[in-house]
Backbone as a printed PyTorch tensor [residue, N CA C, xyz], in Angstrom:
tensor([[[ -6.5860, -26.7930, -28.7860],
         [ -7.8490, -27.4190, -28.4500],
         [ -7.6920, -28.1720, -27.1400]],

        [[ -8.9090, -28.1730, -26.0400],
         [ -8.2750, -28.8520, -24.5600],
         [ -9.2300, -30.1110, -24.9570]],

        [[ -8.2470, -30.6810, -24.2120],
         [ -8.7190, -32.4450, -24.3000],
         [ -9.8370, -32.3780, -23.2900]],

        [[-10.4440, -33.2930, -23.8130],
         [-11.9910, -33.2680, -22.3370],
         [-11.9660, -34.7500, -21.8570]],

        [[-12.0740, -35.1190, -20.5510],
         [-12.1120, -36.4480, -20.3130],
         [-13.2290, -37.1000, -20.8610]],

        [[-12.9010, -38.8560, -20.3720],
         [-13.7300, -39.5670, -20.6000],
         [-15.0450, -39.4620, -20.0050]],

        [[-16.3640, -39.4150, -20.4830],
         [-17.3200, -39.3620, -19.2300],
         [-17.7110, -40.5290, -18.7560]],

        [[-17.0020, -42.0650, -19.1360],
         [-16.9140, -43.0900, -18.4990],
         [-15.6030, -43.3790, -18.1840]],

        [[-15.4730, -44.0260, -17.2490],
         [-13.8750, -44.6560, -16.7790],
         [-13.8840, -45.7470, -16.3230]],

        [[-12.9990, -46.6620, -16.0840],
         [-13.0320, -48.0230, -16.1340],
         [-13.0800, -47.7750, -14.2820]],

        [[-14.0300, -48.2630, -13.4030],
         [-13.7200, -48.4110, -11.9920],
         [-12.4590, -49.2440, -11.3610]],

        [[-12.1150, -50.1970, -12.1520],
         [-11.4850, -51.4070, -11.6370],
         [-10.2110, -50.4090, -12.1310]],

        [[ -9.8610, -49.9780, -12.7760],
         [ -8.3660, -49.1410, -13.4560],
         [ -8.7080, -47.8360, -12.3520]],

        [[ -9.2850, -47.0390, -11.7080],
         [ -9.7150, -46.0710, -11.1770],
         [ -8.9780, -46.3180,  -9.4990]],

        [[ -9.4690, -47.6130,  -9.4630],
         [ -8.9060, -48.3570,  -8.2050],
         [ -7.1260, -48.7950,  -7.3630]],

        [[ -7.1200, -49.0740,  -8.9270],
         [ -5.5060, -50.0100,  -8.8360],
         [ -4.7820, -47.9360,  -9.1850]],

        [[ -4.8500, -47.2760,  -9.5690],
         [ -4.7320, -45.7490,  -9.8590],
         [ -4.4940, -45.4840,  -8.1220]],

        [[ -5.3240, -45.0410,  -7.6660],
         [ -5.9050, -44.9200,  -5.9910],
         [ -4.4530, -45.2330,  -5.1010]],

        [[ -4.3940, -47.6070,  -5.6600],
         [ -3.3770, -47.9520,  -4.8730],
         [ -2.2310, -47.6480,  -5.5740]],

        [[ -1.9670, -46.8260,  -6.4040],
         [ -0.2310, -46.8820,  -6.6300],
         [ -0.0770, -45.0640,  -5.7110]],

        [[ -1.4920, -44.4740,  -5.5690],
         [ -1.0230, -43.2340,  -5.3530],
         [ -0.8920, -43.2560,  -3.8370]],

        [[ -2.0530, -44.1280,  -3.0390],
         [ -1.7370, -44.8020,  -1.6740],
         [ -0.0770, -45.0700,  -1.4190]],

        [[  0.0810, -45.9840,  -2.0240],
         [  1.5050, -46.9550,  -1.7870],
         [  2.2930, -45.5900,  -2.2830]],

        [[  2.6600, -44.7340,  -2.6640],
         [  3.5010, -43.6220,  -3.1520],
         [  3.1690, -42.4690,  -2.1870]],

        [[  1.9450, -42.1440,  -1.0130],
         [  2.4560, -41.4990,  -0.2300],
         [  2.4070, -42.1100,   1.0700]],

        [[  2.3830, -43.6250,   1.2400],
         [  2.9110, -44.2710,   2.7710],
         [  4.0200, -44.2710,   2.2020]],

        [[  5.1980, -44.4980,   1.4620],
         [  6.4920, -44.5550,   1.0350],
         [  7.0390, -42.7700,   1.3480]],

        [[  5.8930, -42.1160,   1.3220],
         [  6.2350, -40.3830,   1.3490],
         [  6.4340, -40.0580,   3.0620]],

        [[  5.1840, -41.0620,   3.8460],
         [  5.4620, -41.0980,   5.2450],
         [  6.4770, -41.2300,   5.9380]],

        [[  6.6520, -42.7800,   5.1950],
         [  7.5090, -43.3360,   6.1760],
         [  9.2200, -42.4920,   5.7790]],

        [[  9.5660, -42.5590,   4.6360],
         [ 10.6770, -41.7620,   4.5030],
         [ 10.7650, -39.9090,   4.8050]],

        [[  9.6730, -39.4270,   5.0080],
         [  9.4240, -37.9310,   5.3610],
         [ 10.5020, -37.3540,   4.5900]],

        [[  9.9530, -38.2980,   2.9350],
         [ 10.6060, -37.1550,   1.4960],
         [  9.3100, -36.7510,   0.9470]],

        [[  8.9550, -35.2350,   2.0060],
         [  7.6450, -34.3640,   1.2870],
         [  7.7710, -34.0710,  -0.0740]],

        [[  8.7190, -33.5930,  -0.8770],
         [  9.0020, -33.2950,  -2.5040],
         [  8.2240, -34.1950,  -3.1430]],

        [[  7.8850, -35.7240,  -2.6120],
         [  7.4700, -36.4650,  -3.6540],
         [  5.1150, -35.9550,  -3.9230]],

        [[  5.1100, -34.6850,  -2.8970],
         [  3.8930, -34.1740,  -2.8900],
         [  3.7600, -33.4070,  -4.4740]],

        [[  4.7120, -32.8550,  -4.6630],
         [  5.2060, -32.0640,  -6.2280],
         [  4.8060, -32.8560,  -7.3010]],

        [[  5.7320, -34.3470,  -7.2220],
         [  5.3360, -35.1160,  -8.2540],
         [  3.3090, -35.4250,  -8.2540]],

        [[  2.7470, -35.5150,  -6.8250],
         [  1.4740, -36.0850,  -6.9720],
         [  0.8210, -35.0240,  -7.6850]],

        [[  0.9620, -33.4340,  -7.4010],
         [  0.4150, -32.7730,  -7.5920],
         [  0.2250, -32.4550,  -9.1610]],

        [[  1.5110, -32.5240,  -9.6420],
         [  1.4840, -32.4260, -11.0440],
         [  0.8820, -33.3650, -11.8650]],

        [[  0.8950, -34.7210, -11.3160],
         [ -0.1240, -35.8560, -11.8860],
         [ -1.5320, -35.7360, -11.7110]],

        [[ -1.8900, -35.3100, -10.4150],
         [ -3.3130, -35.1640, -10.0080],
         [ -3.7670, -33.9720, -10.9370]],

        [[ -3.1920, -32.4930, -10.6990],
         [ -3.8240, -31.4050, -11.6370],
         [ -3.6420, -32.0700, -12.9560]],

        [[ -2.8670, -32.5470, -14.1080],
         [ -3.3160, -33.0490, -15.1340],
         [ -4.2040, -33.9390, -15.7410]],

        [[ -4.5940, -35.1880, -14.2900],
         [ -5.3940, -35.9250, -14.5110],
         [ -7.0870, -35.0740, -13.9930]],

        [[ -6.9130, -33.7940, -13.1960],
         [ -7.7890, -33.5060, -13.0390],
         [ -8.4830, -32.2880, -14.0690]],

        [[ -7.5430, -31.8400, -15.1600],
         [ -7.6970, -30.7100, -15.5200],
         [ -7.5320, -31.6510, -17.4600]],

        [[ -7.2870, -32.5720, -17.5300],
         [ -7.2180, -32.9420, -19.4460],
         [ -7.9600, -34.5780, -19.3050]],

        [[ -7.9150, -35.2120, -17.8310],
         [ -8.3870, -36.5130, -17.6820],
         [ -7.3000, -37.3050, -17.5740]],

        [[ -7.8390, -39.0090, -17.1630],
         [ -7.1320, -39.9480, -17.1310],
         [ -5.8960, -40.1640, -18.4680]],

        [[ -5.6920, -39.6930, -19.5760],
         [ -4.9310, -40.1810, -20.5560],
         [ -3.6540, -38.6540, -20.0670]],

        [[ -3.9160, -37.8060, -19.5130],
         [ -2.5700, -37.0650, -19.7590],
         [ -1.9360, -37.1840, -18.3360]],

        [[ -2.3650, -38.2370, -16.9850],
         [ -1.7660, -38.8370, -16.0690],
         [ -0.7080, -39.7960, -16.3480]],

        [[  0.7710, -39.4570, -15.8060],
         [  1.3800, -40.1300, -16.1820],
         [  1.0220, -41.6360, -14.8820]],

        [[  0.7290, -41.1230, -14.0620],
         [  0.2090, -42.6910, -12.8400],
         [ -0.7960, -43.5240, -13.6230]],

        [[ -1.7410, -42.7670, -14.1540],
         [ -2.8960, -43.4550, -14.4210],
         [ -2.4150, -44.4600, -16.0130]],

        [[ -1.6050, -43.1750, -16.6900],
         [ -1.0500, -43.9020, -18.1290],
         [ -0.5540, -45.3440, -17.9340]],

        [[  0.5440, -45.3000, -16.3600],
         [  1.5480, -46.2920, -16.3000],
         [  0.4650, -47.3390, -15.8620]],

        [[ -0.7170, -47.0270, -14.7620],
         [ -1.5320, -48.6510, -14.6630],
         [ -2.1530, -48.9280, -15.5020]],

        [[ -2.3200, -48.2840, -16.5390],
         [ -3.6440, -49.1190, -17.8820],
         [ -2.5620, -49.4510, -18.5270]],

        [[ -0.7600, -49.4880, -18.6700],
         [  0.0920, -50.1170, -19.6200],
         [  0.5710, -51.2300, -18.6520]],

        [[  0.6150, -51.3360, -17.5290],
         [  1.2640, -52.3940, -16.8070],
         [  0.7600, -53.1920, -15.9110]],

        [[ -0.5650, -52.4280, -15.2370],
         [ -1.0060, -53.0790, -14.2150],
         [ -2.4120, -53.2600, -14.5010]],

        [[ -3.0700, -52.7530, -15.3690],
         [ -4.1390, -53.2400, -15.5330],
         [ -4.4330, -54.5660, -16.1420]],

        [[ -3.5800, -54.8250, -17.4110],
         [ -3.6450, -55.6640, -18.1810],
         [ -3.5540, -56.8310, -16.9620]],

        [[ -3.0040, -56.8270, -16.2860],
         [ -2.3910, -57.8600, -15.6270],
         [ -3.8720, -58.3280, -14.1210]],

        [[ -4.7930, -57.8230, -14.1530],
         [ -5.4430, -57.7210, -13.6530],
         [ -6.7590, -58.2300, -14.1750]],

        [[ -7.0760, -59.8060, -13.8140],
         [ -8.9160, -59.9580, -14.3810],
         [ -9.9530, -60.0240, -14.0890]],

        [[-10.2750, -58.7210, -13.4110],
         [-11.3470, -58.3280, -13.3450],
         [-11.8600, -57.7570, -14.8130]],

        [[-13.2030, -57.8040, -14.9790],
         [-14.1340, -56.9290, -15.8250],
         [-14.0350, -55.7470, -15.3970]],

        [[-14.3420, -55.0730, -17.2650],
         [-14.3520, -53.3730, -16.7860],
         [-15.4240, -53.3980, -16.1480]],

        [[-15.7270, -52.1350, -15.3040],
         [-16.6800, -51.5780, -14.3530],
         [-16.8090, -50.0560, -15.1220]],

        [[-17.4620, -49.6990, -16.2860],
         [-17.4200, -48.3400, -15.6160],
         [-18.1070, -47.4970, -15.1130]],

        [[-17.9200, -46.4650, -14.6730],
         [-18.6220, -45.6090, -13.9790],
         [-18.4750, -43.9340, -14.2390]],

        [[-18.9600, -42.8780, -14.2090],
         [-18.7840, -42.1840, -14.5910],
         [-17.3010, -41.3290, -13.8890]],

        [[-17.1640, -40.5880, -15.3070],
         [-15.1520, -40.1260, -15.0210],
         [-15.7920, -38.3130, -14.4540]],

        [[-16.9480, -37.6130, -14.7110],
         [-16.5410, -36.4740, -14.2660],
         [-15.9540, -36.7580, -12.2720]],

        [[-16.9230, -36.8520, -11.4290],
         [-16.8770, -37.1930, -10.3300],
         [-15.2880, -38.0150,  -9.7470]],

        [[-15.0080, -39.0310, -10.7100],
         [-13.4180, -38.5820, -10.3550],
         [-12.6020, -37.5060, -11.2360]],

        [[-12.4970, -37.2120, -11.9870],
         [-11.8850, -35.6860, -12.3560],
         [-12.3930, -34.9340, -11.2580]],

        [[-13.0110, -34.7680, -10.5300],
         [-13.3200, -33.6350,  -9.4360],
         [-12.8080, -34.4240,  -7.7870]],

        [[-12.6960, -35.5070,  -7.8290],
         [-11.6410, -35.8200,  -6.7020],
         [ -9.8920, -35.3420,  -6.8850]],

        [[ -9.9160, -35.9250,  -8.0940],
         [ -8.4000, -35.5790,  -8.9380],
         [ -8.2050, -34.2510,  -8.4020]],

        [[ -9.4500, -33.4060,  -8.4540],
         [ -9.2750, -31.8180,  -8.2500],
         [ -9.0050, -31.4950,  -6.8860]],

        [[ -9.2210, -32.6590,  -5.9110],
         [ -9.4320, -32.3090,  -4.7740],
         [ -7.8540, -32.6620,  -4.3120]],

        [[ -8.0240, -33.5540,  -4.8730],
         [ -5.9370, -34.3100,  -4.5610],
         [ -5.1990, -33.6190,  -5.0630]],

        [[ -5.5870, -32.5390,  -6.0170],
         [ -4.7800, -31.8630,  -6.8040],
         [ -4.4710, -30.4240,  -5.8970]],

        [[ -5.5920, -29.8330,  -5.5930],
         [ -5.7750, -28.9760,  -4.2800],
         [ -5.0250, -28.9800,  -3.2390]],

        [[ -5.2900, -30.5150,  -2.6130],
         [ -4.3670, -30.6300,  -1.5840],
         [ -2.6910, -30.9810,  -1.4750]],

        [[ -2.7330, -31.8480,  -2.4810],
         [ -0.9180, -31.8870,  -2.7990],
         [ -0.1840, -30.7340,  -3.4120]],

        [[ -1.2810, -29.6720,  -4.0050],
         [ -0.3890, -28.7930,  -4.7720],
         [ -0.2280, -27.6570,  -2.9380]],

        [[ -1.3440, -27.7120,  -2.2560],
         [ -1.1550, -26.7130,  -0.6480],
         [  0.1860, -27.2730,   0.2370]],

        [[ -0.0160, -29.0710,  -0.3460],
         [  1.2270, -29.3030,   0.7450],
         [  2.7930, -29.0540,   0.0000]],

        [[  2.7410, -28.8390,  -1.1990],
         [  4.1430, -28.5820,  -1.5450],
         [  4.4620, -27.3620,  -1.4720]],

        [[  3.9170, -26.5820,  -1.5500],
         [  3.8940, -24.6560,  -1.0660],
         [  4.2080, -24.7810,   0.3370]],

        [[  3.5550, -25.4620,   1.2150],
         [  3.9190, -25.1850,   2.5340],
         [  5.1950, -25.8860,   2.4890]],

        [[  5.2980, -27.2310,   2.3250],
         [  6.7010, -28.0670,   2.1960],
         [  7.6530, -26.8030,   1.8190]],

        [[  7.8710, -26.1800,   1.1870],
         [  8.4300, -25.2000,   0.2400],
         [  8.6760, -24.1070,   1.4930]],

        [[  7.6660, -23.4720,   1.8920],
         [  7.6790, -22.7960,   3.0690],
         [  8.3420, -23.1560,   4.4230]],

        [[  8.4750, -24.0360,   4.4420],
         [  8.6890, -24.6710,   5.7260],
         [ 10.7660, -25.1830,   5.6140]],

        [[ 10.9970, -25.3860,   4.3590],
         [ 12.1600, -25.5210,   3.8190],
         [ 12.7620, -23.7570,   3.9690]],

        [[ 12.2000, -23.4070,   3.3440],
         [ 12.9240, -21.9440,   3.2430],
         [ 12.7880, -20.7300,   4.7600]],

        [[ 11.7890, -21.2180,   5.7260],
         [ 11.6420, -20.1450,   6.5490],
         [ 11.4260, -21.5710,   7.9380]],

        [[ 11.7050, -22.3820,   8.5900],
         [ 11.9670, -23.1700,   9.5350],
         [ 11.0400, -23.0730,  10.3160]],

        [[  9.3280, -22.6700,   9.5720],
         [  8.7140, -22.2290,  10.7300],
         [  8.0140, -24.0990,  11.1050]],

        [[  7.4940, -24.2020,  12.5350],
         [  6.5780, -25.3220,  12.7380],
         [  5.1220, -25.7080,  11.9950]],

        [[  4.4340, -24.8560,  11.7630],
         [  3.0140, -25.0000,  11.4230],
         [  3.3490, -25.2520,   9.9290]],

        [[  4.6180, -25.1360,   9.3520],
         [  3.7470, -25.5600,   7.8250],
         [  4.1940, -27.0650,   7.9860]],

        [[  4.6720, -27.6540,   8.1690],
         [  5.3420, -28.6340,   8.1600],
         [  4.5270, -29.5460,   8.9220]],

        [[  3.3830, -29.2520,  10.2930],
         [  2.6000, -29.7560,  10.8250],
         [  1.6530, -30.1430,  10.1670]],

        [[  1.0670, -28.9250,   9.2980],
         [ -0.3080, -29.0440,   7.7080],
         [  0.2120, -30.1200,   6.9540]],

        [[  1.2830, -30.2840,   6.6270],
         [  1.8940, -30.7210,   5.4500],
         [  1.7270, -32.1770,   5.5010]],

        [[  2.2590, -32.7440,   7.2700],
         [  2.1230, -33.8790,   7.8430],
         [  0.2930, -34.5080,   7.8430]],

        [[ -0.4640, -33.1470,   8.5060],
         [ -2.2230, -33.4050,   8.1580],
         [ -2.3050, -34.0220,   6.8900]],

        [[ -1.9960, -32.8590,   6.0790],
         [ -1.9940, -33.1130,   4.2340],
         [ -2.0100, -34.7220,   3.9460]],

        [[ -0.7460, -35.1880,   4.5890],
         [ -0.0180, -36.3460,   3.9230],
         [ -1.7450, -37.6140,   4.7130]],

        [[ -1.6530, -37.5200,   5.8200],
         [ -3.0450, -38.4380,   6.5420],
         [ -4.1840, -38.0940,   5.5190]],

        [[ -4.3140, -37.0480,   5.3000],
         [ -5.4270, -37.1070,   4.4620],
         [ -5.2490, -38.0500,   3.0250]],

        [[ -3.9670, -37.3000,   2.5880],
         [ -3.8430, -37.9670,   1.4580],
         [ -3.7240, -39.5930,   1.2230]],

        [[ -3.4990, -40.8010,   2.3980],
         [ -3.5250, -41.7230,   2.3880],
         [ -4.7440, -42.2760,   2.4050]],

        [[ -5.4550, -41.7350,   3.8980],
         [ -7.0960, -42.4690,   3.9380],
         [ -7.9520, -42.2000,   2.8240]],

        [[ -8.0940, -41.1840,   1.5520],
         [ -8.6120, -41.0360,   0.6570],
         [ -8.4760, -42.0440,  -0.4790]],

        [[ -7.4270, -42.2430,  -0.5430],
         [ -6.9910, -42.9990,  -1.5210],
         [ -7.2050, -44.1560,  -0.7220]],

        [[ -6.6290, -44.3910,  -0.2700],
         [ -6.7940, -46.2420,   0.4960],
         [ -8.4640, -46.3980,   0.3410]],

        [[ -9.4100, -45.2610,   1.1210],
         [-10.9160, -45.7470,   0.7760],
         [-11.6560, -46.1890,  -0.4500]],

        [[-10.7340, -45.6190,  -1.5590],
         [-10.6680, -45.5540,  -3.1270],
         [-10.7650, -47.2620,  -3.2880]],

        [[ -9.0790, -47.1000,  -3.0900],
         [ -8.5950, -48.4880,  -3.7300],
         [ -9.2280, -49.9480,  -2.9560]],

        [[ -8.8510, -49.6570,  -1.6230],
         [ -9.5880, -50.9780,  -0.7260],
         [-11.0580, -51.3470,  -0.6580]],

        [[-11.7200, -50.2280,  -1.0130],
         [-13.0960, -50.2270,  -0.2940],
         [-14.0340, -49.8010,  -1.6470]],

        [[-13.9390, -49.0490,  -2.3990],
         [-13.9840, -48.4250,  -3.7160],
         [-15.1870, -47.4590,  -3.4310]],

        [[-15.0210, -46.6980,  -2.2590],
         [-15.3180, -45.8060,  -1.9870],
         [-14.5110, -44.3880,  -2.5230]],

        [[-15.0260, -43.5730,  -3.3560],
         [-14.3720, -42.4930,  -3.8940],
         [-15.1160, -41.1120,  -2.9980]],

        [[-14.3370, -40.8140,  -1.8920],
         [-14.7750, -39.1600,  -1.1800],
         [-14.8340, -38.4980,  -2.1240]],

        [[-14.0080, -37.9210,  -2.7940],
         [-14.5590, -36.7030,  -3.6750],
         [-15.8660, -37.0490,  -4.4950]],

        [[-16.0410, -37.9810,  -4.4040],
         [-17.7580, -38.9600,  -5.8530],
         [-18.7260, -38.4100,  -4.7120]],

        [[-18.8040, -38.5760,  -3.8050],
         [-19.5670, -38.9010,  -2.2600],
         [-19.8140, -36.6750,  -2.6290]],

        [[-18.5240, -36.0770,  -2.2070],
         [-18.8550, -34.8790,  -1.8760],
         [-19.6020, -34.2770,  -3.3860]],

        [[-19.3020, -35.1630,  -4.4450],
         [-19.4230, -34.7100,  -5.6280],
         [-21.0290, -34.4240,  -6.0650]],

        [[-21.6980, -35.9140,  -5.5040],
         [-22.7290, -36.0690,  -5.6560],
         [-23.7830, -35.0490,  -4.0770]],

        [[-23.3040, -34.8690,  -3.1920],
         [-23.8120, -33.5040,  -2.7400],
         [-23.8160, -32.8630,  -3.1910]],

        [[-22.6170, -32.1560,  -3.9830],
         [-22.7050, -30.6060,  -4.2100],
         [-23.9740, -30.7350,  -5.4040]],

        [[-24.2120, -32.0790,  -5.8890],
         [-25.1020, -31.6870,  -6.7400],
         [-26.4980, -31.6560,  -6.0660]],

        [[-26.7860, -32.6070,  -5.3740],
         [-27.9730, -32.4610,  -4.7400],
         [-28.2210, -31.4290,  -4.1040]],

        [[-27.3690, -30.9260,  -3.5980],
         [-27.6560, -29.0520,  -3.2530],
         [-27.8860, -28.2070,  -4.1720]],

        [[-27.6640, -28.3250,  -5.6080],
         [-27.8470, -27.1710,  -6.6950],
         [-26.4600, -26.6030,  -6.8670]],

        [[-25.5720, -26.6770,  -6.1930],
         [-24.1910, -26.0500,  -6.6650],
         [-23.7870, -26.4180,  -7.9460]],

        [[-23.6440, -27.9170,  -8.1120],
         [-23.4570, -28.5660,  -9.1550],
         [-24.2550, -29.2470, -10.4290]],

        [[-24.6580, -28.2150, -11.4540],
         [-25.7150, -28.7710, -12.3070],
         [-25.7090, -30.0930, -12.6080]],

        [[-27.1100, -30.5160, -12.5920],
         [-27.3610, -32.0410, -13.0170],
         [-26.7130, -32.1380, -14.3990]],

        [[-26.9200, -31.1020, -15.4140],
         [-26.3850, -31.5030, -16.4780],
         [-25.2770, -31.8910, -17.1490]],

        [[-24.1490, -31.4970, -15.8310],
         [-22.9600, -31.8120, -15.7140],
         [-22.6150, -33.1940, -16.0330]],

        [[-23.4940, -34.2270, -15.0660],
         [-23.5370, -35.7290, -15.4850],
         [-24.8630, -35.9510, -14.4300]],

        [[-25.5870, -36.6800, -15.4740],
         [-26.7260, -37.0750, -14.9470],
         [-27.0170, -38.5040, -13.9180]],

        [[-25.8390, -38.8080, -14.6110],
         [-25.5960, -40.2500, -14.1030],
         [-24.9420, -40.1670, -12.4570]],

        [[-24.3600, -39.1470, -12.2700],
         [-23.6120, -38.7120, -10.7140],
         [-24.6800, -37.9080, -10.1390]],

        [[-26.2510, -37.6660, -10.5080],
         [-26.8880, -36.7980,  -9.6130],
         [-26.9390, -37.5970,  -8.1650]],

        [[-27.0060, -39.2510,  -8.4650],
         [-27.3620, -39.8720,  -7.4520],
         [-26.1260, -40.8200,  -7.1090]],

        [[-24.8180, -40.4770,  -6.7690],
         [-23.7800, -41.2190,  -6.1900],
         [-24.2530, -42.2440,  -5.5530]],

        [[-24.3980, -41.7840,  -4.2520],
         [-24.8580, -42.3050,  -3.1740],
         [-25.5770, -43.8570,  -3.1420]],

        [[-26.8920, -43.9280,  -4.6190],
         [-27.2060, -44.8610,  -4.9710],
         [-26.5500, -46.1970,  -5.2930]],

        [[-25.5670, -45.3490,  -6.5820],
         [-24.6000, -46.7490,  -6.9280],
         [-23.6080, -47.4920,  -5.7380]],

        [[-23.1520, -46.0680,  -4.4360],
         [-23.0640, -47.0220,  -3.6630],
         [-23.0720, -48.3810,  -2.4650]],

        [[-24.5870, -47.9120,  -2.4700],
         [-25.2390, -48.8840,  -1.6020],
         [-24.9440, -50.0960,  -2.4430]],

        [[-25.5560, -49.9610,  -4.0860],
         [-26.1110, -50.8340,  -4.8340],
         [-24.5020, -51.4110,  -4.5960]],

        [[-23.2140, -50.8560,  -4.6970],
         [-22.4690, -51.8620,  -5.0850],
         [-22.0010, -52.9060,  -3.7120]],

        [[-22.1890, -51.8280,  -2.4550],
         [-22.1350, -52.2370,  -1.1400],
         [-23.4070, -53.6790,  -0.7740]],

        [[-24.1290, -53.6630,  -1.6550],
         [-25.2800, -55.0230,  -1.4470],
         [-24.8360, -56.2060,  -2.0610]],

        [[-24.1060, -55.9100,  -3.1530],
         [-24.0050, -56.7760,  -4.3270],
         [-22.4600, -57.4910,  -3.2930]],

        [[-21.5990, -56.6040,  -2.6060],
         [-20.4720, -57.3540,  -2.1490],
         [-20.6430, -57.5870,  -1.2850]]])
């Protein structure tokens, strides 16, 4: 039987998630140990493919770092991040194939992507955690307003965009 995520998630746990995956690939920068793209990838596709409970990142901040944290829950809806998850999952699983490529055949260009990969993978997450801006929520809530993505999917994400003005007024 496949586990289905939550269709709420705590924002404030969604966040501090973001900064451990931030802080885990500026640590990937600055040491230029690409392998640790493997570990994201395998966390991201599980958190993007069973939800937040079969992430071992996400497991470790709701046992250690959330508690420790008092803010109120926030939540907000979990498909829209499960479909960022998908997007981090996408991209860390492209940069460890090329990493992989680039190990075994010495060419320049994968290793150049890989380096793109890694920029991307920081400013996403940092916009997450610092700003609580979620890109994939943002592209999420297009694809629905275009019709790609049925409303019925989550009704509550037809209108992203909304909640984030609303939360951008309120701070």
């Amino acid at each position: 039987m496949r586990s289905r995520p939550p269709a709420v998630v705590d924002e404030v746990t969604v966040r501090l998630v973001a900064g451990v995956v931030l802080l885990a690939v500026l640590l990937m920068i600055a040491s230029q140990q690409w392998w640790v793209f493997l570990l994201l990838a395998v966390d991201l596709t599980l958190r993007a493919a069973l939800g937040p409970q079969a992430s071992p990142v996400a497991r470790a901040v709701n046992r250690w770092v959330r508690p420790r944290v008092p803010a109120l829950p926030h939540p907000t809806a979990g498909t829209p991040k499960r479909f960022a998850a998908a997007i981090g999952a996408v991209l860390t699983s492209a940069a460890s194939v090329l990493w992989l490529v680039d190990l075994a055949v010495g060419a320049a260009w994968p290793g150049t992507v890989v380096v793109v990969i890694a920029v991307v993978m920081a400013v996403f997450p940092a916009q997450e955690a610092l700003l609580g801006v979620c890109v994939g929520c943002v592209l999420f809530g297009w694809l629905m307003r275009a019709g790609l993505v049925p409303e019925d999917v989550c009704l509550e994400c037809a209108d992203i965009t909304s909640r984030l003005r609303a939360s951008s007024a309120a701070g």
